[in-house]
Each structure stands twice: as structure tokens, then as C-alpha cells.
mmCIF file of C-alpha atoms in Angstrom:
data_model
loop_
_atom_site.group_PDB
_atom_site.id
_atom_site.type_symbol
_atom_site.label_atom_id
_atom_site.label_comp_id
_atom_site.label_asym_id
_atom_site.label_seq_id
_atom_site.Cartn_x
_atom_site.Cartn_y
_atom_site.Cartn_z
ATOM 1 C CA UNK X 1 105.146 12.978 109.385
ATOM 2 C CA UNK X 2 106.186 9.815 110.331
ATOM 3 C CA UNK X 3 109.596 8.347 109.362
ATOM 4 C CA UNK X 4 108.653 4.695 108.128
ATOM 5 C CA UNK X 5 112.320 3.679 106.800
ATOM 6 C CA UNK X 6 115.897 4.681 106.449
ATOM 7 C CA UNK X 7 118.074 3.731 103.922
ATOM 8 C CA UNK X 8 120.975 2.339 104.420
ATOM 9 C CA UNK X 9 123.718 5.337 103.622
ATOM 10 C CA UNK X 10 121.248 7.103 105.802
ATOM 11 C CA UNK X 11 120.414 9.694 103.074
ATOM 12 C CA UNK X 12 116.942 8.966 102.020
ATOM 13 C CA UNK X 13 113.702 8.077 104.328
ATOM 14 C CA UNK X 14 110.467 6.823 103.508
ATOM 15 C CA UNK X 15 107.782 8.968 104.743
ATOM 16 C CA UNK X 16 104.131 8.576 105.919
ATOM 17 C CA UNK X 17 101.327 11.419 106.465
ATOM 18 C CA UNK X 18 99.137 9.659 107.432
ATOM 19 C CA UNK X 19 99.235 5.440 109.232
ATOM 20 C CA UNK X 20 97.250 4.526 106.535
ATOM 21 C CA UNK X 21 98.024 4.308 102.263
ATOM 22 C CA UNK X 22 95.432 6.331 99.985
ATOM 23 C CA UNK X 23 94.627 4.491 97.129
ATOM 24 C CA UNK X 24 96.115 7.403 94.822
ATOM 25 C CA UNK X 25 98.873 8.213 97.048
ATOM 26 C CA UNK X 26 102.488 7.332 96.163
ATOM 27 C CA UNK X 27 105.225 6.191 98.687
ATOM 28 C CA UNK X 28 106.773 9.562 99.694
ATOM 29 C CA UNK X 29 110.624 10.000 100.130
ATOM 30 C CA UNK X 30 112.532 12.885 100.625
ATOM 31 C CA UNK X 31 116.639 13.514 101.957
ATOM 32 C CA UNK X 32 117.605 12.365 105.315
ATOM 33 C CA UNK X 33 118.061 14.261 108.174
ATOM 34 C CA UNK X 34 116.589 17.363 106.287
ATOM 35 C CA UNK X 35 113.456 15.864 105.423
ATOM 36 C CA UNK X 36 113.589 17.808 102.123
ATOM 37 C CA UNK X 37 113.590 17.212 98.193
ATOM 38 C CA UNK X 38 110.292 15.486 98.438
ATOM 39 C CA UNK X 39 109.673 12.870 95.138
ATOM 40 C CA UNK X 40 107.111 10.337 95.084
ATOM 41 C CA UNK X 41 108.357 6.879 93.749
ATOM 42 C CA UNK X 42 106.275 3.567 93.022
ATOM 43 C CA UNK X 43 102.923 2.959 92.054
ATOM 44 C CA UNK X 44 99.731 4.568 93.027
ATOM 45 C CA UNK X 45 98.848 2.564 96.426
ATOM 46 C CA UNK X 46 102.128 1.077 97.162
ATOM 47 C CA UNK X 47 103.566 1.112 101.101
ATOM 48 C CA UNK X 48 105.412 -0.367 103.087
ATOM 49 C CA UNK X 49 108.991 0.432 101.889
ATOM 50 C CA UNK X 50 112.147 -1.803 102.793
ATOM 51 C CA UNK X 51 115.510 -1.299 101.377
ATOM 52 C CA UNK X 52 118.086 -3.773 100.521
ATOM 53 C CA UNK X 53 120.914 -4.363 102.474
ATOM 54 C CA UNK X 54 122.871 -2.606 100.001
ATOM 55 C CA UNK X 55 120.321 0.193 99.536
ATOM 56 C CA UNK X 56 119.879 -0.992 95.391
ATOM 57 C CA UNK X 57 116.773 -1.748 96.028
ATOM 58 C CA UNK X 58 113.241 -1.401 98.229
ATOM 59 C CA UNK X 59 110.511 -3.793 98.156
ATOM 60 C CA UNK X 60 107.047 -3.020 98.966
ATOM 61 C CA UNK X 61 103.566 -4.153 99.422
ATOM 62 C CA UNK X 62 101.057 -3.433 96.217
ATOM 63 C CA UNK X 63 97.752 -4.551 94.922
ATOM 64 C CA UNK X 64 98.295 -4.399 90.934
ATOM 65 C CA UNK X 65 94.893 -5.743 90.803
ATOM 66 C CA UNK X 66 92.123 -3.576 91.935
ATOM 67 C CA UNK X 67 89.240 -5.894 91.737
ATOM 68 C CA UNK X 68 91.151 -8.350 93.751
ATOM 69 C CA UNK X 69 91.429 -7.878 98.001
ATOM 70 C CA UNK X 70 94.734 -8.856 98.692
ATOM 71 C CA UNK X 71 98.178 -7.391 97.681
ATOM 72 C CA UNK X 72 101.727 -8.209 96.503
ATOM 73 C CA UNK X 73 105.152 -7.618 97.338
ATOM 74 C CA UNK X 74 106.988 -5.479 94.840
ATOM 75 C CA UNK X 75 110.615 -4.513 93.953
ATOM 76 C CA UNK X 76 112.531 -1.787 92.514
ATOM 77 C CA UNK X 77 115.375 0.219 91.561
ATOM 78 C CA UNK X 78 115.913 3.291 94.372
ATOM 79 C CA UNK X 79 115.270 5.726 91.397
ATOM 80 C CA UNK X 80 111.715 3.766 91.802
ATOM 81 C CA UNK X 81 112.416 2.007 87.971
ATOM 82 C CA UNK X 82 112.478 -1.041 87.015
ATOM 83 C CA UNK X 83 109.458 -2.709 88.722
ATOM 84 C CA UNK X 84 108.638 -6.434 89.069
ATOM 85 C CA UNK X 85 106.818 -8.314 90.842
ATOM 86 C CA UNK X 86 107.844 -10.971 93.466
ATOM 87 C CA UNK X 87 104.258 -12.948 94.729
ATOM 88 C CA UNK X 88 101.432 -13.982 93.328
ATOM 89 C CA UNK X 89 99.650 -15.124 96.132
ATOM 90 C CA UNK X 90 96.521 -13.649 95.882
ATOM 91 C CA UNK X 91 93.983 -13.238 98.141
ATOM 92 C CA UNK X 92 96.648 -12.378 100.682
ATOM 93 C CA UNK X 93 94.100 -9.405 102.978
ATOM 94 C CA UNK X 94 97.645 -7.136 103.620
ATOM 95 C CA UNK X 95 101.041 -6.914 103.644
ATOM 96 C CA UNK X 96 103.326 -5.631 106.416
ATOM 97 C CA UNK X 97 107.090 -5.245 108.010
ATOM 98 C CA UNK X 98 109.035 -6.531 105.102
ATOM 99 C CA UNK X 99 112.798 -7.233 105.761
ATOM 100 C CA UNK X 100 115.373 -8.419 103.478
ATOM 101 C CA UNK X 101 117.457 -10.821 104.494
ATOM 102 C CA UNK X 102 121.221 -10.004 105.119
ATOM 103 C CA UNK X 103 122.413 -11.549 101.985
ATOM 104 C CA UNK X 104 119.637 -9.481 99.811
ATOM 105 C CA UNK X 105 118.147 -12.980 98.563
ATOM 106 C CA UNK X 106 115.153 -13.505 100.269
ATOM 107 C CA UNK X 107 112.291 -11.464 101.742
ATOM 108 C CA UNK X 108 110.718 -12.082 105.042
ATOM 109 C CA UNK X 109 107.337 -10.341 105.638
ATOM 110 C CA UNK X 110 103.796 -10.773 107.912
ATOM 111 C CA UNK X 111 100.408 -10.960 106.165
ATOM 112 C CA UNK X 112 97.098 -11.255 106.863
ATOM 113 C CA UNK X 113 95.773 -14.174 104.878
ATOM 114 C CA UNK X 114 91.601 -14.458 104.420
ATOM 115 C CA UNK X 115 90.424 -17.722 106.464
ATOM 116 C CA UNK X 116 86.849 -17.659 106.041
ATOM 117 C CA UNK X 117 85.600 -14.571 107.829
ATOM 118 C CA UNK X 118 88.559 -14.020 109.992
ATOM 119 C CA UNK X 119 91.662 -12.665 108.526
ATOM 120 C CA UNK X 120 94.297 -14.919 110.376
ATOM 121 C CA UNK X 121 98.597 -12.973 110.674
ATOM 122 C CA UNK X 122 101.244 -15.364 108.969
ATOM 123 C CA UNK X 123 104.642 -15.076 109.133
ATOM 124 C CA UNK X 124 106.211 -15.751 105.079
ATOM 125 C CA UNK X 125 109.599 -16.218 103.229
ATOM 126 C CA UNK X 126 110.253 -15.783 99.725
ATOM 127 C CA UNK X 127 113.107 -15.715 96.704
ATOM 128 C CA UNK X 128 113.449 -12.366 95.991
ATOM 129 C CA UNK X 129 112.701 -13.753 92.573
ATOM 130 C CA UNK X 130 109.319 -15.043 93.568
ATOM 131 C CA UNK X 131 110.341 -18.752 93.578
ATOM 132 C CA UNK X 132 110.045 -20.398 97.202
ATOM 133 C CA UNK X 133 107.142 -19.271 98.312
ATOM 134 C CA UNK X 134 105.840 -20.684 101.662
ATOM 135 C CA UNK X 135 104.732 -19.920 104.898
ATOM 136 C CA UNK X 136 107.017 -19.867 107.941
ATOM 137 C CA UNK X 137 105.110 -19.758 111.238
ATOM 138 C CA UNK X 138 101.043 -19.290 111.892
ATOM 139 C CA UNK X 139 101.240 -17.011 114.836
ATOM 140 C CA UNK X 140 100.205 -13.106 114.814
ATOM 141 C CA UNK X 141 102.608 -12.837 118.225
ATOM 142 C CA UNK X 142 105.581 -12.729 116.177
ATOM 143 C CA UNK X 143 104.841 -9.123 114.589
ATOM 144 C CA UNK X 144 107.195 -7.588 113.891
ATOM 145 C CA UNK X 145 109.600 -9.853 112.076
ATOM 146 C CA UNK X 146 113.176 -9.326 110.737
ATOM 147 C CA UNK X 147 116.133 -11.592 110.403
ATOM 148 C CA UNK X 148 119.007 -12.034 113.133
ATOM 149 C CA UNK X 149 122.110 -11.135 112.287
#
């Protein structure tokens, strides 16, 4: 098991088996320290967990369309309800180290973006209601991100 997130009360983790997502599998979380009460929240697919500062909310990575390459980042309740969807900026190759910014406003997260046959590591920023979009820095040496504080 590998511990990929804590949330902030330090109650709940998000949990990996395995460094990779199953295309069935759910995002696992279960009580923190114990590591028990196991539930599976989010859709089938979905990784990369990241709570809010105020530990309302995660966001995570998700490819709602399966005929497509790329994925999305994701939002939702803790309870794993209330689901929308921040990008739209297909065919983004993957998604990775999502932070939230201290505030809770805006995300902050790497991806791999298709440039002809090489997928090429951007740094992004966005609303956390999808609106200012737009790419930050084009360098793969600045994994992993997160804000200052």
C-alpha cells in the first residue's frame, strides 16, 4: 500500500495498490493512521487525489471519455458526490501532482501534452471552475509542482 494523500484533519488517506490506475479500479480511501474502513469514491479510472485546503473537496485526474487518450481534472465533495468537471482540454496524454492553491481557487497540476510523437511535461493553472485555462511553464524539470506558501 502506498499512502498517495492525506487530508487535511489528517483522518482520511488516499491509497494506492498498485503505482499504476486500473481502468475499473476506484480511488481507494480508508481512516488515517489505522488504514481501516476502506470505501472506494469517484469514478471508475480516476487517480490522483488532492484535497482542498479546507479538506471540502479533492480533485483528481479522469478520462470521462474512453475513446479519447487524454484525461481531465475532476472535483468533488469528500463523500465523493457531487462531481464536475474542471478541463476540457483534450488530448492532454496524463495528468499528475495536482495542488490546490492556498486560497482553494485555482488548481496547479503537470501534464503530459501529445506533440507529435513525443509526449512533451507542462506545467498548468486553472479556475477551479474551469475558466483560465493556460499553460504556465514548458519544462518537465519542474515535477513536482505545488504552490509556496
Amino acid at each position: 500500500i502506498t499512502i498517495n494523500a492525506i487530508s487535511p484533519d489528517r483522518r482520511t488517506a488516499h491509497i494506492l495498490w498498485w503505482n499504476f490506475i486500473l481502468p475499473n479500479q476506484r480511488m481507494k480511501f480508508v481512516d488515517y493512521p489505522s488504514l481501516t474502513n476502506e470505501r472506494e469514491l469517484g469514478p471508475p479510472g480516476a487517480g490522483g487525489a488532492s484535497w482542498s485546503q479546507n479538506g471540502e473537496e479533492i480533485a483528481f485526474g479522469y478520462r470521462a471519455d474512453s475513446t479519447k487518450i487524454g484525461g481531465d481534472i475532476f472535483i468533488m465533495k469528500k463523500d465523493g458526490t457531487n462531481i464536475r468537471r474542471v478541463t476540457y482540454q483534450q488530448p492532454l496524454f496524463s495528468i499528475g501532482d495536482i495542488h490546490w492553491s492556498p486560497d482553494g481557487s485555482k488548481l496547479v497540476f503537470i501534464a503530459d501534452r501529445l506533440s507529435g510523437e513525443t509526449p512533451r511535461s507542462y506545467l498548468y493553472m486553472v479556475n477551479v471552475d474551469g475558466t483560465d485555462f493556460h499553460r504556465v511553464l514548458d519544462d518537465p524539470t519542474v515535477y513536482p509542482c505545488d504552490w509556496s506558501k
